[in-house]
JSON list of C-alpha atoms in Angstrom, two decimals:
[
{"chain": "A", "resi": 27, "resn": "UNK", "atom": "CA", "xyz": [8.66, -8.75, 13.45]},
{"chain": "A", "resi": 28, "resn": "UNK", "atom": "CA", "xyz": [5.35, -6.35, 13.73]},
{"chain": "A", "resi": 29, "resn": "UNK", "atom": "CA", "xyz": [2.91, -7.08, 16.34]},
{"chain": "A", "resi": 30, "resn": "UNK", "atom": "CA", "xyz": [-0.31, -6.00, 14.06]},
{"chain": "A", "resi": 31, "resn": "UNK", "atom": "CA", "xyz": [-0.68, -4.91, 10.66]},
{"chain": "A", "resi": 32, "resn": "UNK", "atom": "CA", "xyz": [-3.20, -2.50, 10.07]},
{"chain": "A", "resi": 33, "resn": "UNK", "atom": "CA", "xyz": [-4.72, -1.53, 6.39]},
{"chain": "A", "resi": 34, "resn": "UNK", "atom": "CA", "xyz": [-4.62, 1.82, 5.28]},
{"chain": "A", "resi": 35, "resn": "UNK", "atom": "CA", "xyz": [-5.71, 5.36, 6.97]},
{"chain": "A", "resi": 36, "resn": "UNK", "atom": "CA", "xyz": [-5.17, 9.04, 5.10]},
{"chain": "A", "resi": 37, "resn": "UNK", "atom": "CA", "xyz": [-4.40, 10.78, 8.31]},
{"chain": "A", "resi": 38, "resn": "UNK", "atom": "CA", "xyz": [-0.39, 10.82, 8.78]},
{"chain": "A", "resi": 39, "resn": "UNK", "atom": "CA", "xyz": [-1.24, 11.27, 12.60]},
{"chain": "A", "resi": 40, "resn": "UNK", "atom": "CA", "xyz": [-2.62, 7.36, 12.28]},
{"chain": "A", "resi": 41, "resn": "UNK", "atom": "CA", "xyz": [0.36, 5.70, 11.51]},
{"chain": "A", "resi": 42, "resn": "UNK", "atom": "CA", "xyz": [2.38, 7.83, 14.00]},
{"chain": "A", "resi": 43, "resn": "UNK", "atom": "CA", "xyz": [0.59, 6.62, 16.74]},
{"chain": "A", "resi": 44, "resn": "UNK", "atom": "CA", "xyz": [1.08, 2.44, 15.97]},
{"chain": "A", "resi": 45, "resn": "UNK", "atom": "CA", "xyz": [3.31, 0.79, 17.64]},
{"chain": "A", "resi": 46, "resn": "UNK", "atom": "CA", "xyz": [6.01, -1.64, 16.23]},
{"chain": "A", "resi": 47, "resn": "UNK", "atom": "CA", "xyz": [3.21, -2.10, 13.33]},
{"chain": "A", "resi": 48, "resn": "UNK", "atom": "CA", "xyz": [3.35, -2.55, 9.79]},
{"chain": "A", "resi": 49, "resn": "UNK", "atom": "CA", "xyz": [0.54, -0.21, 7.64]},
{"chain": "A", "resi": 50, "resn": "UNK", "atom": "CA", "xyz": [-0.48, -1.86, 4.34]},
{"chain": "A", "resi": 51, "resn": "UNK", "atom": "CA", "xyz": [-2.11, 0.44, 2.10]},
{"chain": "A", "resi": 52, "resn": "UNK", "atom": "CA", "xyz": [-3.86, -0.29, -1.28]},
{"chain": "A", "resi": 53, "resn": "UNK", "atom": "CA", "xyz": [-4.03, 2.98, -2.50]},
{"chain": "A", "resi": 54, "resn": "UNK", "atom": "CA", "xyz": [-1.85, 6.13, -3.42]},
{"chain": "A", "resi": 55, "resn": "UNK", "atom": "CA", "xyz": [-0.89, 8.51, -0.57]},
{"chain": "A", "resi": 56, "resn": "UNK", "atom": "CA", "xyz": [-0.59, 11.31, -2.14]},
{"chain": "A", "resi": 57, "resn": "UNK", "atom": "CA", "xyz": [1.25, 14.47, -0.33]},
{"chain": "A", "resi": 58, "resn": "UNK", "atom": "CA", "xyz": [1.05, 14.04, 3.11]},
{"chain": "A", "resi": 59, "resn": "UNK", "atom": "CA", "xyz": [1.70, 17.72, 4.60]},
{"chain": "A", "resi": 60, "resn": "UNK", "atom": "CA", "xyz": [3.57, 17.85, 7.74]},
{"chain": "A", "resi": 61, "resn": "UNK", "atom": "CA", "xyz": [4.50, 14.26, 7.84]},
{"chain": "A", "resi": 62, "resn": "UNK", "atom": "CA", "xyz": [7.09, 13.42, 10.03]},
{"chain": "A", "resi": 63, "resn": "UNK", "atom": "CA", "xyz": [9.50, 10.17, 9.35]},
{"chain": "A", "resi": 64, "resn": "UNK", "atom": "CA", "xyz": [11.00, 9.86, 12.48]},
{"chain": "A", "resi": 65, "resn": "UNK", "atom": "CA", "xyz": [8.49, 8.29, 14.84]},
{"chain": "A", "resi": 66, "resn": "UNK", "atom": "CA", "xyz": [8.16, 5.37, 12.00]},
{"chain": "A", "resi": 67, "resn": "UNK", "atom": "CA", "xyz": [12.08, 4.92, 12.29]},
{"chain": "A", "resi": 68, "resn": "UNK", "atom": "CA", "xyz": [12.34, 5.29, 15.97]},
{"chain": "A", "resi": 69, "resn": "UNK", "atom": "CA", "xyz": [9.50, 3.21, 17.25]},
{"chain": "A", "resi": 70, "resn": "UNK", "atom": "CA", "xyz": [10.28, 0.69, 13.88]},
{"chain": "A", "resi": 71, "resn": "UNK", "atom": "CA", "xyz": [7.21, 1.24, 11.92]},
{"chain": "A", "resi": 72, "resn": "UNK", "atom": "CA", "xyz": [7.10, 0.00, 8.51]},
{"chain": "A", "resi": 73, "resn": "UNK", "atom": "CA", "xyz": [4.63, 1.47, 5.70]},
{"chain": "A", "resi": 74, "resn": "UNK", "atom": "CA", "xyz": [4.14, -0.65, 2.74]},
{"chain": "A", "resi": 75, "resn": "UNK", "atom": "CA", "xyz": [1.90, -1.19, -0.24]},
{"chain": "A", "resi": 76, "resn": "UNK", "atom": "CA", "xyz": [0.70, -3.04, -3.32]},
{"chain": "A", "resi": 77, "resn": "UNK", "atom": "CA", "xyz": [-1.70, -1.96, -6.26]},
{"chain": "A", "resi": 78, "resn": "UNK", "atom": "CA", "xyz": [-3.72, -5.02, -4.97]},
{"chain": "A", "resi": 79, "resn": "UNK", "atom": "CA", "xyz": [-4.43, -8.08, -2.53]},
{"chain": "A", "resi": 80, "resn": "UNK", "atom": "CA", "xyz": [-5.84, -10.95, -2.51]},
{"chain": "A", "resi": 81, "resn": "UNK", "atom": "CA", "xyz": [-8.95, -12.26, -0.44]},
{"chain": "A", "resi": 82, "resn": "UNK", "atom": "CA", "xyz": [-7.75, -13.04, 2.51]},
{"chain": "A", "resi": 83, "resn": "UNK", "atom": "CA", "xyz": [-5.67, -9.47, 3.08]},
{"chain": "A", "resi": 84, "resn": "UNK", "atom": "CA", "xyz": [-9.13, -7.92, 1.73]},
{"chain": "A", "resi": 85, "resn": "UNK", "atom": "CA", "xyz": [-11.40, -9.27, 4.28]},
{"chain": "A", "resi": 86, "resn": "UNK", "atom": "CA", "xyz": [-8.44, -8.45, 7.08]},
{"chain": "A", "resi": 87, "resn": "UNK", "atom": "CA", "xyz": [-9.13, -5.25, 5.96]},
{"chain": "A", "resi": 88, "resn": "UNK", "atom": "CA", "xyz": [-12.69, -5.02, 6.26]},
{"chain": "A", "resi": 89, "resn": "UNK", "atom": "CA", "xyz": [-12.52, -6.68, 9.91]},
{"chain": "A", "resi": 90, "resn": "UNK", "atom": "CA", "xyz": [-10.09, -4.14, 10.99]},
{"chain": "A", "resi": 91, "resn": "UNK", "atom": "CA", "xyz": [-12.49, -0.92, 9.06]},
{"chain": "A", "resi": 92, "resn": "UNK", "atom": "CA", "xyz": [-15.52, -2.71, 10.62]},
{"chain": "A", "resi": 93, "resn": "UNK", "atom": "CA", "xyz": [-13.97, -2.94, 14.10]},
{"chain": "A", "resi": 94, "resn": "UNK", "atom": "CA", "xyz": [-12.74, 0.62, 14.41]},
{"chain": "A", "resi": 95, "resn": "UNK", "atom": "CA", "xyz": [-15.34, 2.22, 12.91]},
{"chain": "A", "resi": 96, "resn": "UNK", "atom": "CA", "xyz": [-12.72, 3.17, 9.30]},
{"chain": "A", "resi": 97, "resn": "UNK", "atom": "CA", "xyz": [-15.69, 4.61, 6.96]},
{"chain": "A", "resi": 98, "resn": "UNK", "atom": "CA", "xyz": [-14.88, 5.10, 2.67]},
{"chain": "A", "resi": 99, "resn": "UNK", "atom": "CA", "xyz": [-15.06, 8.65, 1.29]},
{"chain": "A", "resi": 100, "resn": "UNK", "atom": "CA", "xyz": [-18.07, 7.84, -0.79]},
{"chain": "A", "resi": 101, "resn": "UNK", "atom": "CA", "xyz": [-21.19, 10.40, -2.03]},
{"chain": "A", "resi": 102, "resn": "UNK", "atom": "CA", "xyz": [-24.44, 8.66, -2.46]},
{"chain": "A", "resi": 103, "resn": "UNK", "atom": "CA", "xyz": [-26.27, 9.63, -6.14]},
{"chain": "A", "resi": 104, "resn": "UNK", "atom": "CA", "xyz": [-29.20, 8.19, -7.93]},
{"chain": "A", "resi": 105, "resn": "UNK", "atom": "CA", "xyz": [-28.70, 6.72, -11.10]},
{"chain": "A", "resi": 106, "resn": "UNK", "atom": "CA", "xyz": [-30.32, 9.81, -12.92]},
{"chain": "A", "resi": 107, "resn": "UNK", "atom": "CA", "xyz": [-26.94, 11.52, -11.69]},
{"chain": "A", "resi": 108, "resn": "UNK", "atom": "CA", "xyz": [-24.58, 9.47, -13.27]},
{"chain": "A", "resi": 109, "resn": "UNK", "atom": "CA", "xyz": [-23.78, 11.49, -16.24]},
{"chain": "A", "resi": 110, "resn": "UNK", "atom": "CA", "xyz": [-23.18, 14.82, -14.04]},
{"chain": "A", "resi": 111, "resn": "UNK", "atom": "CA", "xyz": [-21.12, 12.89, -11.65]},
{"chain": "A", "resi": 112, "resn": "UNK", "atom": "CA", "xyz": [-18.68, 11.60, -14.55]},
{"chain": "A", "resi": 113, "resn": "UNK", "atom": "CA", "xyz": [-18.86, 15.17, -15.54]},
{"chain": "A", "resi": 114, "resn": "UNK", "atom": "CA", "xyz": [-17.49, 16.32, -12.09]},
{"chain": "A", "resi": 115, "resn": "UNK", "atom": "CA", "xyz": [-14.81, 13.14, -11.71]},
{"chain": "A", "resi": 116, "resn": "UNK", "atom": "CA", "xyz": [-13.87, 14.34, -14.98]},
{"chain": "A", "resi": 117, "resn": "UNK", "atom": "CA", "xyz": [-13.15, 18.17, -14.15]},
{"chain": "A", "resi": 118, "resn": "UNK", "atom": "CA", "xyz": [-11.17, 16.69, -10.92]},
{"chain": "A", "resi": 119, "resn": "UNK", "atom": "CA", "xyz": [-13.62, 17.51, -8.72]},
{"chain": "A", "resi": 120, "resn": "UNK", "atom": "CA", "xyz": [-13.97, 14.32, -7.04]},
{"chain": "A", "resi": 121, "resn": "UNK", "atom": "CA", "xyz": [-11.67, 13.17, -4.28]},
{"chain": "A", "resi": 122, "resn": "UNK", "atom": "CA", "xyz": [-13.60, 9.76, -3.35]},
{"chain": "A", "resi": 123, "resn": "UNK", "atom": "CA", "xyz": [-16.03, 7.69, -4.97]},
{"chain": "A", "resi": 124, "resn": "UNK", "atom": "CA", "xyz": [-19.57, 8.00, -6.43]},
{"chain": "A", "resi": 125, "resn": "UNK", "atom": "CA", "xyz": [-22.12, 5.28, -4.86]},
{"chain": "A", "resi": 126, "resn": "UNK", "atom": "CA", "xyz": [-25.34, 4.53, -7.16]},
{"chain": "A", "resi": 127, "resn": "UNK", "atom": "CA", "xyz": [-28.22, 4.07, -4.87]},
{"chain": "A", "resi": 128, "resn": "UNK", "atom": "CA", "xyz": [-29.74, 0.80, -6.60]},
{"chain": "A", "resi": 129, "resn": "UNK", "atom": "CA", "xyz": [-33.05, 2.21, -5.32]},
{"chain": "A", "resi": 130, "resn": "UNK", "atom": "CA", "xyz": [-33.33, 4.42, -7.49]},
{"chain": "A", "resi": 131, "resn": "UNK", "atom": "CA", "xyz": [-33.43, 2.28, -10.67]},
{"chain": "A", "resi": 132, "resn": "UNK", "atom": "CA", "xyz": [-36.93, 2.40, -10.52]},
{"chain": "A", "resi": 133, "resn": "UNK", "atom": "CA", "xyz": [-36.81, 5.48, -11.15]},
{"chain": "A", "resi": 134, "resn": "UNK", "atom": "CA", "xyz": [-34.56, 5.84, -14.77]}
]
């Protein structure tokens, strides 16, 4: 049985370090260069996923972010940059997610 379960992390080096721990992760990921299997089997680390969760796993999630000091990949805009940022997620030039500073409303 894990002692903790922590939420997801992109750095591989992350989940090598927990110990007897379970990592959920909500999201793809991806190719993971370098990763090395055998600390999870060894020190009986388990990684596992879903598409979603529900409330309660959500708000575990942002206690444990909140509490370790996890930050989102996230570029602030103003609305008047919307249509140039859907541009760029379009091209595939986007690797985290656009944030619409409400403040600039006032400003459309």
């Amino acid at each position: 049985m894990p002692e903790k379960t922590y939420h997801s992390c992109s750095q591989a080096s992350f989940w090598q370090g927990c110990t007897k721990s379970t990592v959920f992760t909500k999201a793809a990921l991806g190719n993971m260069a370098g990763f090395n299997s055998l600390p999870l089997i060894m020190g009986r680390r388990c990684i596992t996923g879903s598409p979603s969760g529900g409330i309660a796993e959500t708000q575990e999630m942002l206690d444990f972010c909140g509490k370790t000091g996890i930050l989102p990949e996230c570029e602030m805009i103003a609305i008047a940059e919307i249509n140039e940022a859907f541009e760029r997620m379009e091209r595939g030039e986007v690797h985290y997610r656009f944030v619409i500073d409400m403040a600039t409303l006032s400003d459309a």
